Amino acid sequence: MPFEGHTKPGFEYQTLLIEPPIFLARLEADLLARQAKFVDKKFASKSDVLGSLTQNIIVNCTGFGAMKLWSDPKVVPIKGQLAMLPAQPNLQYLYGQDGYMFPRADHVVIGGTFEVGVSSETPNKSVCKSLVSHIASLFGQAVAKPLPDIHIHHPDHAPIVNPAIPSV
Ligand SMILES: Cc1cc2nc3c(=O)[nH]c(=O)nc-3n(C[C@H](O)[C@H](O)[C@H](O)COP(=O)(O)OP(=O)(O)OC[C@H]3O[C@@H](n4cnc5c(N)ncnc54)[C@H](O)[C@@H]3O)c2cc1C
């Protein structure tokens, strides 16, 4: 995609960006180099966790899985979808606040959607294509369309995504 021709004003600033595929691979390699032990295990319940682990300290990092494991109704799923395009080295910045797009070594990542209460992990191709079209429209490369209400920057989501933003 050509990244020229954006028509709206904004800010450009320099920042650091952690790329998960690089960071996580390095973290794993560093831990292995220090003889950390990785064990794959699926926990069925809280009693399974407490009964099968012998360690004195357990850090719960199960994300959405904690809802079931800890019977915690306060955990809610929020489905988010991304479009992963081929990497484009000419994209040298992160674009945000009206859809988002950022460069990685392996992909250009375009986001995103925000569906509260949806736990399905199945991606929807047409939704992902519409994320790309929206960003393309901001660069004059596609016809501008109203944002669907599952788009992360639809006004309905503003107070949830950033509580500091008053309702729009
Ligand atoms: C579309 C989208 C885009 C995002 N973009 C960004 C971004 O650009 N930058 C950013 O910083 N964050 C981003 N995030 C958020 C980021 O992905 C999460 O904050 C991060 O993955 C949380 O990591 P975690 O290790 O806490 O949990 P998770 O990554 O959810 O890992 C939880 C792990 O626990 C395991 N687990 C669950 N239940 C069990 C069980 N019963 N037994 C054993 N294992 C279990 C799961 O399999 C999983 O491996 C994004 C999220 C989404 C959905």
Short mmCIF file of N, CA, C and O in Angstrom, two decimals, residues 42-98:
data_model
loop_
_atom_site.label_atom_id
_atom_site.label_comp_id
_atom_site.label_asym_id
_atom_site.label_seq_id
_atom_site.Cartn_x
_atom_site.Cartn_y
_atom_site.Cartn_z
N LYS A 42 -2.35 -28.32 30.59
CA LYS A 42 -3.66 -27.66 30.59
C LYS A 42 -4.32 -27.92 31.93
O LYS A 42 -4.49 -29.08 32.33
N PHE A 43 -4.67 -26.87 32.65
CA PHE A 43 -5.32 -27.03 33.95
C PHE A 43 -6.83 -27.07 33.75
O PHE A 43 -7.40 -26.25 33.03
N ALA A 44 -7.47 -28.03 34.43
CA ALA A 44 -8.92 -28.20 34.24
C ALA A 44 -9.73 -27.36 35.21
O ALA A 44 -10.85 -26.97 34.91
N SER A 45 -9.16 -27.07 36.37
CA SER A 45 -9.93 -26.37 37.40
C SER A 45 -8.97 -25.79 38.43
O SER A 45 -7.77 -26.08 38.42
N LYS A 46 -9.53 -25.00 39.32
CA LYS A 46 -8.74 -24.43 40.41
C LYS A 46 -8.14 -25.55 41.27
O LYS A 46 -6.97 -25.50 41.67
N SER A 47 -8.94 -26.58 41.55
CA SER A 47 -8.40 -27.66 42.39
C SER A 47 -7.29 -28.42 41.66
O SER A 47 -6.35 -28.91 42.30
N ASP A 48 -7.39 -28.48 40.33
CA ASP A 48 -6.31 -29.10 39.55
C ASP A 48 -5.02 -28.27 39.72
O ASP A 48 -3.93 -28.82 39.95
N VAL A 49 -5.14 -26.95 39.66
CA VAL A 49 -3.96 -26.08 39.83
C VAL A 49 -3.35 -26.30 41.21
O VAL A 49 -2.16 -26.59 41.35
N LEU A 50 -4.21 -26.19 42.23
CA LEU A 50 -3.69 -26.26 43.60
C LEU A 50 -3.25 -27.67 43.99
O LEU A 50 -2.34 -27.84 44.80
N GLY A 51 -3.89 -28.68 43.36
CA GLY A 51 -3.56 -30.07 43.71
C GLY A 51 -2.35 -30.62 42.96
O GLY A 51 -1.63 -31.46 43.47
N SER A 52 -2.12 -30.12 41.73
CA SER A 52 -1.06 -30.75 40.94
C SER A 52 0.27 -29.99 40.98
O SER A 52 1.29 -30.54 40.58
N LEU A 53 0.24 -28.74 41.42
CA LEU A 53 1.50 -27.98 41.49
C LEU A 53 2.08 -28.06 42.90
O LEU A 53 1.34 -27.95 43.88
N THR A 54 3.38 -28.23 42.97
CA THR A 54 4.02 -28.34 44.28
C THR A 54 4.72 -27.05 44.67
O THR A 54 5.20 -26.90 45.79
N GLN A 55 4.77 -26.10 43.72
CA GLN A 55 5.50 -24.85 43.98
C GLN A 55 4.80 -24.01 45.07
O GLN A 55 3.57 -24.08 45.22
N ASN A 56 5.59 -23.22 45.78
CA ASN A 56 5.03 -22.35 46.82
C ASN A 56 4.41 -21.09 46.22
O ASN A 56 3.53 -20.48 46.81
N ILE A 57 4.94 -20.68 45.07
CA ILE A 57 4.42 -19.46 44.44
C ILE A 57 3.87 -19.82 43.07
O ILE A 57 4.55 -20.47 42.26
N ILE A 58 2.64 -19.44 42.83
CA ILE A 58 2.01 -19.69 41.52
C ILE A 58 1.56 -18.34 40.97
O ILE A 58 0.84 -17.59 41.65
N VAL A 59 2.01 -18.00 39.77
CA VAL A 59 1.57 -16.75 39.14
C VAL A 59 0.54 -17.11 38.08
O VAL A 59 0.82 -17.87 37.16
N ASN A 60 -0.67 -16.58 38.24
CA ASN A 60 -1.75 -16.90 37.31
C ASN A 60 -1.68 -15.97 36.10
O ASN A 60 -2.01 -14.80 36.20
N CYS A 61 -1.25 -16.50 34.97
CA CYS A 61 -1.16 -15.70 33.73
C CYS A 61 -2.02 -16.35 32.66
O CYS A 61 -1.61 -16.44 31.50
N THR A 62 -3.21 -16.80 33.03
CA THR A 62 -4.00 -17.56 32.07
C THR A 62 -4.96 -16.70 31.26
O THR A 62 -5.78 -17.22 30.50
N GLY A 63 -4.87 -15.39 31.40
CA GLY A 63 -5.69 -14.50 30.57
C GLY A 63 -7.17 -14.84 30.69
O GLY A 63 -7.70 -15.02 31.79
N PHE A 64 -7.82 -14.96 29.54
CA PHE A 64 -9.26 -15.26 29.53
C PHE A 64 -9.56 -16.61 30.16
O PHE A 64 -10.65 -16.84 30.70
N GLY A 65 -8.56 -17.53 30.13
CA GLY A 65 -8.74 -18.85 30.75
C GLY A 65 -9.04 -18.74 32.23
O GLY A 65 -9.63 -19.65 32.83
N ALA A 66 -8.65 -17.61 32.85
CA ALA A 66 -8.88 -17.44 34.30
C ALA A 66 -10.36 -17.38 34.63
O ALA A 66 -10.76 -17.69 35.75
N MET A 67 -11.19 -16.97 33.66
CA MET A 67 -12.63 -16.88 33.93
C MET A 67 -13.16 -18.24 34.35
O MET A 67 -13.84 -18.36 35.37
N LYS A 68 -12.78 -19.28 33.58
CA LYS A 68 -13.28 -20.62 33.88
C LYS A 68 -12.52 -21.22 35.08
O LYS A 68 -13.12 -21.76 36.00
N LEU A 69 -11.18 -21.07 35.04
CA LEU A 69 -10.37 -21.70 36.09
C LEU A 69 -10.75 -21.19 37.48
O LEU A 69 -10.78 -21.95 38.44
N TRP A 70 -10.99 -19.88 37.56
CA TRP A 70 -11.26 -19.28 38.87
C TRP A 70 -12.74 -18.92 39.06
O TRP A 70 -13.08 -18.18 39.95
N SER A 71 -13.57 -19.44 38.17
CA SER A 71 -15.01 -19.15 38.20
C SER A 71 -15.23 -17.66 38.46
O SER A 71 -15.96 -17.28 39.39
N ASP A 72 -14.59 -16.83 37.65
CA ASP A 72 -14.63 -15.39 37.90
C ASP A 72 -15.51 -14.69 36.86
O ASP A 72 -15.08 -14.44 35.74
N PRO A 73 -16.74 -14.35 37.23
CA PRO A 73 -17.65 -13.74 36.26
C PRO A 73 -17.25 -12.32 35.87
O PRO A 73 -17.79 -11.76 34.92
N LYS A 74 -16.27 -11.76 36.59
CA LYS A 74 -15.85 -10.39 36.24
C LYS A 74 -14.93 -10.38 35.02
O LYS A 74 -14.67 -9.33 34.44
N VAL A 75 -14.40 -11.56 34.66
CA VAL A 75 -13.57 -11.63 33.44
C VAL A 75 -14.51 -11.71 32.24
O VAL A 75 -15.39 -12.56 32.19
N VAL A 76 -14.35 -10.78 31.31
CA VAL A 76 -15.19 -10.83 30.10
C VAL A 76 -14.30 -10.92 28.86
O VAL A 76 -13.25 -10.28 28.80
N PRO A 77 -14.73 -11.72 27.88
CA PRO A 77 -13.95 -11.77 26.64
C PRO A 77 -14.18 -10.53 25.81
O PRO A 77 -15.27 -9.95 25.83
N ILE A 78 -13.16 -10.08 25.11
CA ILE A 78 -13.31 -9.04 24.09
C ILE A 78 -12.56 -9.56 22.87
O ILE A 78 -11.35 -9.77 22.92
N LYS A 79 -13.32 -9.78 21.80
CA LYS A 79 -12.68 -10.29 20.58
C LYS A 79 -12.08 -9.13 19.80
O LYS A 79 -12.72 -8.11 19.58
N GLY A 80 -10.84 -9.30 19.37
CA GLY A 80 -10.20 -8.30 18.52
C GLY A 80 -9.61 -8.96 17.30
O GLY A 80 -9.01 -10.03 17.42
N GLN A 81 -9.82 -8.37 16.15
CA GLN A 81 -9.27 -8.96 14.92
C GLN A 81 -8.28 -8.00 14.26
O GLN A 81 -8.41 -6.79 14.35
N LEU A 82 -7.31 -8.60 13.59
CA LEU A 82 -6.25 -7.85 12.91
C LEU A 82 -6.12 -8.36 11.49
O LEU A 82 -6.44 -9.51 11.21
N ALA A 83 -5.62 -7.52 10.62
CA ALA A 83 -5.22 -7.98 9.28
C ALA A 83 -3.70 -7.92 9.23
O ALA A 83 -3.10 -6.91 9.62
N MET A 84 -3.09 -9.02 8.81
CA MET A 84 -1.63 -9.08 8.74
C MET A 84 -1.23 -9.06 7.27
O MET A 84 -1.50 -10.03 6.54
N LEU A 85 -0.65 -7.97 6.82
CA LEU A 85 -0.24 -7.84 5.42
C LEU A 85 1.26 -8.15 5.30
O LEU A 85 1.97 -8.14 6.31
N PRO A 86 1.72 -8.38 4.09
CA PRO A 86 3.17 -8.57 3.94
C PRO A 86 3.93 -7.34 4.46
O PRO A 86 3.41 -6.22 4.40
N ALA A 87 5.12 -7.59 4.98
CA ALA A 87 5.93 -6.48 5.52
C ALA A 87 6.24 -5.47 4.42
O ALA A 87 6.43 -5.85 3.26
N GLN A 88 6.22 -4.19 4.79
CA GLN A 88 6.58 -3.12 3.85
C GLN A 88 7.57 -2.19 4.54
O GLN A 88 7.18 -1.39 5.38
N PRO A 89 8.84 -2.30 4.17
CA PRO A 89 9.86 -1.50 4.87
C PRO A 89 9.65 0.01 4.68
O PRO A 89 10.18 0.79 5.45
N ASN A 90 8.84 0.42 3.68
CA ASN A 90 8.62 1.86 3.51
C ASN A 90 7.67 2.43 4.54
O ASN A 90 7.54 3.64 4.66
N LEU A 91 7.01 1.58 5.32
CA LEU A 91 6.19 2.09 6.44
C LEU A 91 7.11 2.21 7.65
O LEU A 91 7.58 1.21 8.17
N GLN A 92 7.33 3.45 8.08
CA GLN A 92 8.32 3.68 9.13
C GLN A 92 7.70 4.27 10.39
O GLN A 92 8.38 4.84 11.22
N TYR A 93 6.38 4.19 10.51
CA TYR A 93 5.74 4.78 11.70
C TYR A 93 4.51 3.97 12.07
O TYR A 93 4.01 3.16 11.28
N LEU A 94 4.06 4.19 13.30
CA LEU A 94 2.82 3.58 13.77
C LEU A 94 1.71 4.59 13.55
O LEU A 94 1.85 5.75 13.92
N TYR A 95 0.63 4.14 12.95
CA TYR A 95 -0.50 5.03 12.67
C TYR A 95 -1.62 4.66 13.62
O TYR A 95 -1.93 3.47 13.80
N GLY A 96 -2.24 5.68 14.27
CA GLY A 96 -3.27 5.32 15.24
C GLY A 96 -4.42 6.30 15.32
O GLY A 96 -4.41 7.34 14.69
N GLN A 97 -5.40 5.92 16.13
CA GLN A 97 -6.58 6.70 16.52
C GLN A 97 -7.69 6.72 15.48
O GLN A 97 -8.75 7.28 15.74
N ASP A 98 -7.48 6.18 14.30
CA ASP A 98 -8.58 6.05 13.34
C ASP A 98 -8.35 4.74 12.60
O ASP A 98 -7.96 4.71 11.44
#
